[in-house]
mmCIF file of C-alpha atoms and ligand atoms in Angstrom:
data_model
loop_
_atom_site.group_PDB
_atom_site.id
_atom_site.type_symbol
_atom_site.label_atom_id
_atom_site.label_comp_id
_atom_site.label_asym_id
_atom_site.label_seq_id
_atom_site.Cartn_x
_atom_site.Cartn_y
_atom_site.Cartn_z
ATOM 1 C CA MET G 117 -1.840 20.451 -10.888
ATOM 2 C CA ASN G 118 -2.098 20.421 -7.053
ATOM 3 C CA PHE G 119 -2.680 16.826 -6.127
ATOM 4 C CA LYS G 120 -4.223 15.608 -2.899
ATOM 5 C CA ILE G 121 -3.514 11.784 -2.822
ATOM 6 C CA ALA G 122 -5.086 9.398 -0.247
ATOM 7 C CA VAL G 123 -2.562 6.583 0.307
ATOM 8 C CA LEU G 124 -4.015 3.189 1.596
ATOM 9 C CA PRO G 125 -1.005 0.875 2.146
ATOM 10 C CA GLY G 126 -3.105 -1.892 3.664
ATOM 11 C CA ASP G 127 -1.757 -5.382 4.484
ATOM 12 C CA GLY G 128 0.984 -7.831 3.615
ATOM 13 C CA ILE G 129 3.351 -6.384 0.911
ATOM 14 C CA GLY G 130 1.032 -3.402 0.673
ATOM 15 C CA PRO G 131 3.086 -1.031 2.701
ATOM 16 C CA GLU G 132 6.342 -1.829 0.924
ATOM 17 C CA ILE G 133 5.044 -1.258 -2.577
ATOM 18 C CA SER G 134 2.999 1.795 -1.276
ATOM 19 C CA ILE G 135 6.267 3.567 -0.381
ATOM 20 C CA VAL G 136 7.606 2.997 -3.852
ATOM 21 C CA GLY G 137 4.364 4.308 -5.430
ATOM 22 C CA VAL G 138 4.535 7.393 -3.414
ATOM 23 C CA ASN G 139 8.328 8.043 -4.250
ATOM 24 C CA ILE G 140 7.431 7.556 -7.962
ATOM 25 C CA MET G 141 4.583 10.039 -7.675
ATOM 26 C CA SER G 142 6.740 12.580 -5.943
ATOM 27 C CA ALA G 143 9.464 12.220 -8.525
ATOM 28 C CA VAL G 144 7.221 12.790 -11.478
ATOM 29 C CA CYS G 145 5.450 15.655 -9.735
ATOM 30 C CA GLY G 146 8.730 17.163 -8.966
ATOM 31 C CA LYS G 147 9.850 16.786 -12.673
ATOM 32 C CA PHE G 148 6.724 18.413 -14.093
ATOM 33 C CA GLY G 149 6.067 20.971 -11.566
ATOM 34 C CA HIS G 150 3.011 19.447 -9.896
ATOM 35 C CA LYS G 151 2.335 19.885 -6.163
ATOM 36 C CA VAL G 152 1.407 16.806 -4.253
ATOM 37 C CA ASN G 153 0.184 16.113 -0.693
ATOM 38 C CA TYR G 154 -0.474 12.759 0.781
ATOM 39 C CA GLU G 155 -2.934 11.757 3.406
ATOM 40 C CA TYR G 156 -2.441 8.260 4.786
ATOM 41 C CA ALA G 157 -5.435 6.029 5.883
ATOM 42 C CA ILE G 158 -5.862 2.549 7.192
ATOM 43 C CA CYS G 159 -7.806 -0.223 5.555
ATOM 44 C CA GLY G 160 -8.019 -4.104 5.491
ATOM 45 C CA ALA G 161 -6.795 -6.463 8.238
ATOM 46 C CA ASP G 162 -4.605 -3.643 9.586
ATOM 47 C CA ALA G 163 -7.700 -1.406 10.132
ATOM 48 C CA ILE G 164 -9.586 -4.452 11.713
ATOM 49 C CA ASP G 165 -6.849 -4.870 14.191
ATOM 50 C CA LYS G 166 -6.768 -1.146 14.913
ATOM 51 C CA VAL G 167 -10.429 -0.175 14.982
ATOM 52 C CA GLY G 168 -12.421 -3.333 14.217
ATOM 53 C CA ASN G 169 -13.407 -2.087 10.736
ATOM 54 C CA PRO G 170 -11.733 -2.826 7.410
ATOM 55 C CA PHE G 171 -12.947 0.452 5.912
ATOM 56 C CA PRO G 172 -13.519 2.916 8.753
ATOM 57 C CA ASP G 173 -15.473 6.169 8.026
ATOM 58 C CA SER G 174 -12.346 8.157 8.621
ATOM 59 C CA THR G 175 -10.732 6.351 5.683
ATOM 60 C CA TYR G 176 -13.788 6.944 3.490
ATOM 61 C CA GLN G 177 -13.548 10.656 4.419
ATOM 62 C CA THR G 178 -9.863 10.742 3.486
ATOM 63 C CA CYS G 179 -10.606 9.110 0.169
ATOM 64 C CA LYS G 180 -13.586 11.384 -0.462
ATOM 65 C CA ASP G 181 -11.652 14.531 0.038
ATOM 66 C CA ALA G 182 -8.662 13.415 -2.220
ATOM 67 C CA ASP G 183 -8.210 13.744 -5.951
ATOM 68 C CA ALA G 184 -7.274 10.142 -6.208
ATOM 69 C CA VAL G 185 -6.555 7.130 -4.000
ATOM 70 C CA LEU G 186 -3.283 5.197 -4.269
ATOM 71 C CA PHE G 187 -4.181 1.791 -2.911
ATOM 72 C CA SER G 188 -1.933 -1.176 -2.352
ATOM 73 C CA ALA G 189 -3.362 -4.445 -1.048
ATOM 74 C CA VAL G 190 -5.550 -6.006 1.607
ATOM 75 C CA GLY G 191 -5.866 -9.499 2.961
ATOM 76 C CA ASP G 192 -4.502 -11.696 5.793
ATOM 77 C CA PRO G 193 -4.391 -15.371 6.102
ATOM 78 C CA LYS G 194 -5.689 -15.418 9.599
ATOM 79 C CA PHE G 195 -9.150 -14.746 8.117
ATOM 80 C CA ASP G 196 -8.870 -17.094 5.103
ATOM 81 C CA ASN G 197 -9.666 -20.331 6.690
ATOM 82 C CA ASP G 198 -12.217 -19.047 9.184
ATOM 83 C CA PRO G 199 -15.734 -19.190 7.567
ATOM 84 C CA THR G 200 -17.143 -17.834 10.790
ATOM 85 C CA ALA G 201 -15.115 -14.546 10.818
ATOM 86 C CA LYS G 202 -17.564 -11.761 11.133
ATOM 87 C CA VAL G 203 -15.390 -9.120 9.376
ATOM 88 C CA ARG G 204 -12.893 -9.688 6.688
ATOM 89 C CA PRO G 205 -10.304 -7.440 5.213
ATOM 90 C CA GLU G 206 -11.764 -7.954 1.750
ATOM 91 C CA GLN G 207 -14.944 -6.223 2.890
ATOM 92 C CA GLY G 208 -12.992 -3.197 3.228
ATOM 93 C CA LEU G 209 -12.169 -3.131 -0.401
ATOM 94 C CA LEU G 210 -15.781 -3.829 -1.372
ATOM 95 C CA ALA G 211 -16.871 -1.119 0.912
ATOM 96 C CA MET G 212 -14.535 1.291 -0.638
ATOM 97 C CA ARG G 213 -15.622 0.460 -4.114
ATOM 98 C CA LYS G 214 -19.288 0.787 -3.176
ATOM 99 C CA GLN G 215 -19.058 3.948 -1.080
ATOM 100 C CA LEU G 216 -16.976 5.786 -3.668
ATOM 101 C CA GLY G 217 -19.290 4.537 -6.509
ATOM 102 C CA LEU G 218 -16.458 2.859 -8.372
ATOM 103 C CA TYR G 219 -18.446 0.878 -10.859
ATOM 104 C CA ALA G 220 -15.806 0.518 -13.503
ATOM 105 C CA ASN G 221 -12.580 -1.437 -12.984
ATOM 106 C CA ILE G 222 -10.113 -1.004 -15.866
ATOM 107 C CA ARG G 223 -7.494 -3.758 -15.995
ATOM 108 C CA PRO G 224 -5.015 -3.637 -18.852
ATOM 109 C CA VAL G 225 -3.321 -6.801 -19.877
ATOM 110 C CA GLN G 226 -0.066 -6.150 -21.758
ATOM 111 C CA THR G 227 3.227 -7.919 -22.233
ATOM 112 C CA PHE G 228 6.752 -6.625 -21.989
ATOM 113 C CA LYS G 229 9.010 -7.833 -24.871
ATOM 114 C CA CYS G 230 11.935 -8.914 -22.636
ATOM 115 C CA LEU G 231 9.630 -10.911 -20.402
ATOM 116 C CA LEU G 232 7.730 -12.808 -23.078
ATOM 117 C CA HIS G 233 9.706 -16.043 -22.073
ATOM 118 C CA LYS G 234 8.246 -15.738 -18.510
ATOM 119 C CA SER G 235 4.672 -16.227 -19.720
ATOM 120 C CA PRO G 236 3.219 -19.654 -19.178
ATOM 121 C CA LEU G 237 1.870 -19.400 -22.779
ATOM 122 C CA ARG G 238 4.022 -19.776 -25.897
ATOM 123 C CA MET G 239 5.934 -16.760 -26.863
ATOM 124 C CA GLU G 240 4.221 -16.365 -30.283
ATOM 125 C CA LEU G 241 0.841 -16.423 -28.709
ATOM 126 C CA VAL G 242 1.498 -13.683 -26.337
ATOM 127 C CA GLU G 243 3.790 -11.381 -28.233
ATOM 128 C CA GLY G 244 1.775 -8.208 -28.979
ATOM 129 C CA ALA G 245 -1.196 -9.269 -26.812
ATOM 130 C CA ASP G 246 -2.586 -6.047 -25.441
ATOM 131 C CA PHE G 247 -6.132 -5.712 -24.160
ATOM 132 C CA LEU G 248 -8.264 -4.066 -21.516
ATOM 133 C CA CYS G 249 -10.698 -5.919 -19.262
ATOM 134 C CA ILE G 250 -13.471 -3.628 -17.936
ATOM 135 C CA ARG G 251 -15.000 -5.245 -14.908
ATOM 136 C CA GLU G 252 -18.334 -3.979 -13.421
ATOM 137 C CA LEU G 253 -17.317 -3.477 -9.851
ATOM 138 C CA THR G 254 -20.244 -2.492 -7.636
ATOM 139 C CA GLY G 255 -23.077 -4.846 -8.661
ATOM 140 C CA GLY G 256 -23.812 -8.480 -9.253
ATOM 141 C CA MET G 257 -23.297 -11.352 -6.714
ATOM 142 C CA TYR G 258 -20.656 -9.561 -4.701
ATOM 143 C CA PHE G 259 -23.250 -7.063 -3.523
ATOM 144 C CA GLY G 260 -26.640 -8.780 -4.177
ATOM 145 C CA GLU G 261 -28.844 -10.364 -1.504
ATOM 146 C CA LYS G 262 -27.023 -13.098 0.518
ATOM 147 C CA TYR G 263 -28.245 -15.865 2.691
ATOM 148 C CA GLN G 264 -26.372 -18.531 4.676
ATOM 149 C CA ASP G 265 -27.506 -21.137 7.178
ATOM 150 C CA ASN G 266 -26.152 -24.538 7.766
ATOM 151 C CA ASP G 267 -28.074 -26.258 4.962
ATOM 152 C CA LYS G 268 -28.521 -23.637 2.398
ATOM 153 C CA ALA G 269 -26.736 -20.521 1.058
ATOM 154 C CA TYR G 270 -27.224 -18.181 -1.910
ATOM 155 C CA ASP G 271 -25.886 -15.034 -3.466
ATOM 156 C CA THR G 272 -28.170 -13.049 -5.863
ATOM 157 C CA ASN G 273 -26.676 -11.837 -9.206
ATOM 158 C CA MET G 274 -28.745 -8.877 -9.766
ATOM 159 C CA TYR G 275 -28.220 -6.184 -12.304
ATOM 160 C CA THR G 276 -30.415 -3.006 -13.106
ATOM 161 C CA ARG G 277 -30.600 -1.307 -16.415
ATOM 162 C CA PRO G 278 -28.710 1.782 -15.364
ATOM 163 C CA GLU G 279 -25.957 -0.285 -13.857
ATOM 164 C CA ILE G 280 -25.611 -2.123 -17.118
ATOM 165 C CA GLU G 281 -25.793 0.900 -19.393
ATOM 166 C CA ARG G 282 -23.180 2.863 -17.606
ATOM 167 C CA ILE G 283 -20.601 0.073 -17.631
ATOM 168 C CA LEU G 284 -21.346 -0.814 -21.256
ATOM 169 C CA GLU G 285 -20.803 2.833 -22.140
ATOM 170 C CA VAL G 286 -17.398 2.754 -20.488
ATOM 171 C CA GLY G 287 -16.696 -0.281 -22.699
ATOM 172 C CA PHE G 288 -17.758 1.544 -25.946
ATOM 173 C CA GLU G 289 -15.689 4.593 -24.951
ATOM 174 C CA TYR G 290 -12.527 2.713 -24.362
ATOM 175 C CA ALA G 291 -13.023 0.578 -27.436
ATOM 176 C CA ALA G 292 -13.572 3.713 -29.534
ATOM 177 C CA LYS G 293 -10.284 5.067 -28.141
ATOM 178 C CA ARG G 294 -8.391 1.842 -28.926
ATOM 179 C CA ASN G 295 -8.805 -0.682 -31.811
ATOM 180 C CA LYS G 296 -12.551 -0.473 -31.879
ATOM 181 C CA HIS G 297 -13.250 -3.924 -30.906
ATOM 182 C CA LEU G 298 -15.601 -4.481 -27.885
ATOM 183 C CA THR G 299 -16.299 -8.050 -26.680
ATOM 184 C CA VAL G 300 -19.296 -8.317 -24.257
ATOM 185 C CA VAL G 301 -18.581 -11.427 -22.171
ATOM 186 C CA ASP G 302 -21.652 -13.036 -20.377
ATOM 187 C CA LYS G 303 -23.403 -16.331 -19.957
ATOM 188 C CA ALA G 304 -26.622 -15.403 -21.749
ATOM 189 C CA ASN G 305 -27.384 -19.031 -22.614
ATOM 190 C CA VAL G 306 -28.106 -19.666 -18.980
ATOM 191 C CA LEU G 307 -28.370 -16.543 -16.827
ATOM 192 C CA ALA G 308 -31.190 -14.024 -17.020
ATOM 193 C CA SER G 309 -28.919 -11.168 -15.790
ATOM 194 C CA SER G 310 -26.619 -11.976 -18.803
ATOM 195 C CA ARG G 311 -29.542 -11.958 -21.112
ATOM 196 C CA LEU G 312 -30.436 -8.361 -20.016
ATOM 197 C CA TRP G 313 -26.748 -7.333 -20.505
ATOM 198 C CA ARG G 314 -26.821 -8.677 -24.012
ATOM 199 C CA GLN G 315 -30.211 -6.984 -24.778
ATOM 200 C CA ILE G 316 -28.977 -3.628 -23.653
ATOM 201 C CA ALA G 317 -25.708 -4.046 -25.561
ATOM 202 C CA GLN G 318 -27.700 -4.654 -28.589
ATOM 203 C CA GLU G 319 -29.708 -1.545 -28.097
ATOM 204 C CA MET G 320 -26.527 0.572 -27.468
ATOM 205 C CA ALA G 321 -24.482 -0.719 -30.397
ATOM 206 C CA PRO G 322 -26.151 1.328 -33.176
ATOM 207 C CA LYS G 323 -25.101 4.541 -31.112
ATOM 208 C CA HIS G 324 -21.501 3.414 -31.506
ATOM 209 C CA PRO G 325 -21.165 2.515 -35.124
ATOM 210 C CA GLU G 326 -17.454 2.924 -35.155
ATOM 211 C CA VAL G 327 -17.089 0.186 -32.662
ATOM 212 C CA ASN G 328 -17.228 -3.472 -33.728
ATOM 213 C CA MET G 329 -19.027 -5.299 -30.920
ATOM 214 C CA ASP G 330 -19.295 -9.004 -30.367
ATOM 215 C CA TYR G 331 -20.416 -11.307 -27.616
ATOM 216 C CA MET G 332 -18.726 -14.283 -26.004
ATOM 217 C CA TYR G 333 -19.873 -16.680 -23.260
ATOM 218 C CA VAL G 334 -17.596 -16.472 -20.398
ATOM 219 C CA ASP G 335 -16.451 -20.135 -20.584
ATOM 220 C CA ASN G 336 -15.456 -19.696 -24.048
ATOM 221 C CA ALA G 337 -13.788 -16.359 -23.239
ATOM 222 C CA ALA G 338 -11.636 -18.001 -20.644
ATOM 223 C CA MET G 339 -10.416 -20.497 -23.283
ATOM 224 C CA ARG G 340 -9.871 -17.893 -26.000
ATOM 225 C CA MET G 341 -7.867 -15.842 -23.643
ATOM 226 C CA ILE G 342 -5.205 -18.346 -23.462
ATOM 227 C CA GLN G 343 -5.656 -19.783 -26.960
ATOM 228 C CA GLU G 344 -5.614 -16.439 -28.797
ATOM 229 C CA PRO G 345 -5.132 -13.543 -26.478
ATOM 230 C CA LYS G 346 -4.477 -11.268 -29.441
ATOM 231 C CA PHE G 347 -8.108 -11.654 -30.383
ATOM 232 C CA PHE G 348 -9.133 -9.190 -27.694
ATOM 233 C CA ASP G 349 -9.170 -5.438 -27.621
ATOM 234 C CA VAL G 350 -11.679 -4.390 -24.984
ATOM 235 C CA ILE G 351 -13.605 -6.809 -22.836
ATOM 236 C CA VAL G 352 -16.556 -5.609 -20.767
ATOM 237 C CA THR G 353 -18.164 -8.021 -18.270
ATOM 238 C CA GLU G 354 -19.921 -8.263 -14.898
ATOM 239 C CA ASN G 355 -18.271 -8.276 -11.479
ATOM 240 C CA THR G 356 -17.778 -12.002 -10.932
ATOM 241 C CA PHE G 357 -16.701 -12.942 -14.488
ATOM 242 C CA GLY G 358 -14.316 -9.965 -14.521
ATOM 243 C CA ASP G 359 -12.772 -10.894 -11.241
ATOM 244 C CA ILE G 360 -11.989 -14.427 -12.479
ATOM 245 C CA LEU G 361 -10.984 -13.444 -16.195
ATOM 246 C CA THR G 362 -8.675 -10.710 -14.899
ATOM 247 C CA ASP G 363 -6.704 -13.199 -12.774
ATOM 248 C CA GLU G 364 -6.325 -15.429 -15.794
ATOM 249 C CA GLY G 365 -5.408 -12.462 -17.930
ATOM 250 C CA SER G 366 -2.685 -11.331 -15.518
ATOM 251 C CA CYS G 367 -0.545 -14.267 -15.826
ATOM 252 C CA ILE G 368 -0.326 -13.753 -19.633
ATOM 253 C CA SER G 369 2.349 -11.112 -19.025
ATOM 254 C CA GLY G 370 4.508 -13.446 -17.037
ATOM 255 C CA SER G 371 4.040 -11.997 -13.565
ATOM 256 C CA MET G 372 0.986 -10.911 -11.651
ATOM 257 C CA GLY G 373 3.368 -8.229 -10.170
ATOM 258 C CA LEU G 374 3.368 -6.227 -13.343
ATOM 259 C CA LEU G 375 -0.132 -5.208 -13.887
ATOM 260 C CA PRO G 376 -2.030 -2.127 -12.519
ATOM 261 C CA SER G 377 -5.718 -1.119 -12.467
ATOM 262 C CA ALA G 378 -7.925 1.788 -12.133
ATOM 263 C CA SER G 379 -11.344 1.870 -10.606
ATOM 264 C CA ILE G 380 -13.440 4.847 -11.655
ATOM 265 C CA GLY G 381 -17.040 6.046 -11.230
ATOM 266 C CA GLU G 382 -18.869 8.566 -9.284
ATOM 267 C CA ASN G 383 -16.291 9.542 -6.780
ATOM 268 C CA THR G 384 -12.580 9.631 -6.199
ATOM 269 C CA PRO G 385 -10.771 7.126 -8.458
ATOM 270 C CA VAL G 386 -8.680 4.486 -6.988
ATOM 271 C CA PHE G 387 -5.459 3.225 -8.608
ATOM 272 C CA GLU G 388 -4.098 -0.223 -7.379
ATOM 273 C CA PRO G 389 -2.028 -3.183 -8.504
ATOM 274 C CA ILE G 390 -4.109 -6.230 -9.458
ATOM 275 C CA HIS G 391 -2.142 -8.476 -7.252
ATOM 276 C CA GLY G 392 -3.168 -9.250 -3.644
ATOM 277 C CA SER G 393 -1.283 -8.741 -0.310
ATOM 278 C CA TRP G 394 0.943 -11.764 -0.695
ATOM 279 C CA PRO G 395 1.335 -12.219 3.029
ATOM 280 C CA GLN G 396 4.187 -14.822 2.695
ATOM 281 C CA ALA G 397 6.422 -12.082 1.230
ATOM 282 C CA LYS G 398 5.534 -9.396 3.812
ATOM 283 C CA GLY G 399 8.696 -7.612 4.934
ATOM 284 C CA LEU G 400 11.104 -9.647 2.680
ATOM 285 C CA ASN G 401 11.694 -6.912 0.091
ATOM 286 C CA ILE G 402 10.977 -9.229 -2.841
ATOM 287 C CA ALA G 403 7.542 -8.031 -3.970
ATOM 288 C CA ASN G 404 7.568 -6.476 -7.517
ATOM 289 C CA PRO G 405 6.636 -2.841 -7.224
ATOM 290 C CA VAL G 406 5.969 -2.399 -10.973
ATOM 291 C CA ALA G 407 2.335 -2.997 -10.811
ATOM 292 C CA GLN G 408 2.023 -0.314 -8.181
ATOM 293 C CA ILE G 409 4.281 1.937 -10.243
ATOM 294 C CA LEU G 410 2.206 1.524 -13.295
ATOM 295 C CA SER G 411 -0.876 2.282 -11.135
ATOM 296 C CA VAL G 412 0.715 5.696 -10.635
ATOM 297 C CA ALA G 413 0.997 5.996 -14.421
ATOM 298 C CA MET G 414 -2.604 5.219 -14.814
ATOM 299 C CA LEU G 415 -3.342 7.831 -12.234
ATOM 300 C CA PHE G 416 -1.592 10.587 -14.195
ATOM 301 C CA GLU G 417 -3.272 9.439 -17.383
ATOM 302 C CA TYR G 418 -6.628 9.674 -15.784
ATOM 303 C CA PHE G 419 -6.028 13.335 -15.274
ATOM 304 C CA ASP G 420 -4.849 13.605 -18.891
ATOM 305 C CA LEU G 421 -1.269 14.005 -17.829
ATOM 306 C CA ILE G 422 -0.119 11.815 -20.684
ATOM 307 C CA GLU G 423 3.576 12.741 -20.671
ATOM 308 C CA GLU G 424 3.874 12.090 -16.936
ATOM 309 C CA GLY G 425 2.321 8.547 -17.467
ATOM 310 C CA ALA G 426 4.580 7.992 -20.440
ATOM 311 C CA LEU G 427 7.679 8.816 -18.523
ATOM 312 C CA ILE G 428 6.797 6.256 -15.857
ATOM 313 C CA ARG G 429 6.240 3.615 -18.553
ATOM 314 C CA LYS G 430 9.445 4.527 -20.170
ATOM 315 C CA ALA G 431 11.264 4.244 -16.828
ATOM 316 C CA VAL G 432 9.578 0.784 -15.999
ATOM 317 C CA ASN G 433 10.570 -0.502 -19.536
ATOM 318 C CA ALA G 434 14.081 0.661 -19.049
ATOM 319 C CA SER G 435 14.367 -1.045 -15.641
ATOM 320 C CA LEU G 436 13.183 -4.388 -17.070
ATOM 321 C CA ASP G 437 15.438 -4.037 -20.227
ATOM 322 C CA GLU G 438 18.378 -3.454 -17.802
ATOM 323 C CA ASN G 439 17.496 -6.426 -15.679
ATOM 324 C CA VAL G 440 16.690 -4.203 -12.729
ATOM 325 C CA ARG G 441 14.080 -6.801 -11.638
ATOM 326 C CA THR G 442 12.640 -8.413 -8.627
ATOM 327 C CA PRO G 443 13.539 -12.103 -8.177
ATOM 328 C CA GLU G 444 10.471 -13.697 -9.824
ATOM 329 C CA ILE G 445 11.287 -12.186 -13.178
ATOM 330 C CA GLN G 446 15.113 -11.779 -12.860
ATOM 331 C CA ILE G 447 17.355 -13.698 -15.319
ATOM 332 C CA GLU G 448 19.376 -16.513 -14.029
ATOM 333 C CA GLY G 449 22.570 -15.098 -12.404
ATOM 334 C CA GLY G 450 21.209 -11.547 -12.704
ATOM 335 C CA ALA G 451 21.797 -8.847 -10.084
ATOM 336 C CA LYS G 452 19.759 -9.003 -6.984
ATOM 337 C CA TYR G 453 17.134 -6.251 -6.675
ATOM 338 C CA GLY G 454 14.459 -6.012 -4.007
ATOM 339 C CA THR G 455 11.272 -4.024 -3.959
ATOM 340 C CA LYS G 456 13.196 -0.880 -2.576
ATOM 341 C CA GLU G 457 16.090 -1.120 -5.023
ATOM 342 C CA VAL G 458 13.788 -1.365 -8.138
ATOM 343 C CA GLY G 459 11.837 1.527 -6.775
ATOM 344 C CA GLU G 460 15.058 3.603 -6.201
ATOM 345 C CA TRP G 461 16.462 2.743 -9.694
ATOM 346 C CA ILE G 462 13.235 3.937 -11.291
ATOM 347 C CA VAL G 463 13.032 7.107 -9.380
ATOM 348 C CA ASP G 464 16.700 7.833 -10.225
ATOM 349 C CA TYR G 465 15.908 7.117 -13.889
ATOM 350 C CA ILE G 466 13.044 9.657 -13.747
ATOM 351 C CA ASN G 467 15.128 12.179 -12.140
ATOM 352 C CA ARG G 468 17.835 11.833 -14.804
ATOM 353 C CA GLN G 469 15.435 12.542 -17.716
HETATM 354 C C1 IPM L 135 -9.822 -8.228 -6.874
HETATM 355 C C2 IPM L 135 -9.786 -8.991 -5.571
HETATM 356 C C3 IPM L 135 -11.010 -8.592 -4.822
HETATM 357 C C4 IPM L 135 -12.234 -8.966 -5.635
HETATM 358 C C5 IPM L 135 -11.086 -9.332 -3.401
HETATM 359 C C6 IPM L 135 -9.912 -9.135 -2.606
HETATM 360 C C7 IPM L 135 -12.467 -9.031 -2.713
HETATM 361 O O1 IPM L 135 -9.707 -10.287 -5.838
HETATM 362 O O2 IPM L 135 -9.673 -7.002 -6.756
HETATM 363 O O3 IPM L 135 -9.966 -8.764 -7.874
HETATM 364 O O4 IPM L 135 -12.629 -10.115 -5.694
HETATM 365 O O5 IPM L 135 -12.786 -8.032 -6.218
HETATM 366 MN MN1 MN L 136 -9.770 -10.769 -7.925
#
């Protein structure tokens, strides 16, 4: 394949892990005879500082013209405690999702055998936990009508039938490819929007007889996820619930720095770590690049390049097994590896295969 990749390093630790992601991409392309070209573009706080817009049109064009986007992170504390800020880095991320029509966010939660003890949950609960959260990404409250004055504010949680159908379809598809268990997470006992989700899920279920579908209220799902994470195979849910549940899910594996995600839909797909920009760690060479590296694996797998993805996963597992790890998951007294060194080790491993 001849890849054209848009690279959006963004803010905080973004640029450091982005370099690692690109190096892994290049190494795997070299190994398998793919060509790859990178186009770099600005986003987030970096783009606000440079051009006053967290997702400028030039960045949109670069993404649109690419086969895939390798995204890192956006966010900067200087905006966090300023409720009056007119533009925010996060708006860039939302604009990218909306403008590229990326309605499905696929967030796998998995564990790594050698890191089970790092999970805040008991080992026997998390061992073997392996599920996918499919989060609706371009609708609901994040994009609905908003209002704010000094005394009143609201966000509207609106979903239309086509929006619900297409994301549920993604849920059924993934469940059919995995262990055939789809859990629709909603709040249908209270919210009208959730009741429509449930109604449409009921209509669609007979068309997917191989999938065993159930429903769960989001409050209950939040509890079940830490009580019995192995219950889940594929979860499908709306934007806000998915945002919250996937942060919860991400800590099951022991570090947020391990989990990748894919955002897919109408236009160029985006592959990104689920962690944020961790501004406090910027430039310190301590951020875990594994989530970004596994995002590259998801990128290859999206294009049905399964062996390429598998090689990256094998290399990551080998690095973890050999204690080539960033500080937050390193064993006591283990060798010191930074973002860069972990990346170099994994590139080297790939080259040696
Ligand atoms: C995420 C992030 C974003 C979201 C923020 C940065 C807007 O938390 O990708 O989960 O809430 O969607
Ligand atoms: Mn989030």
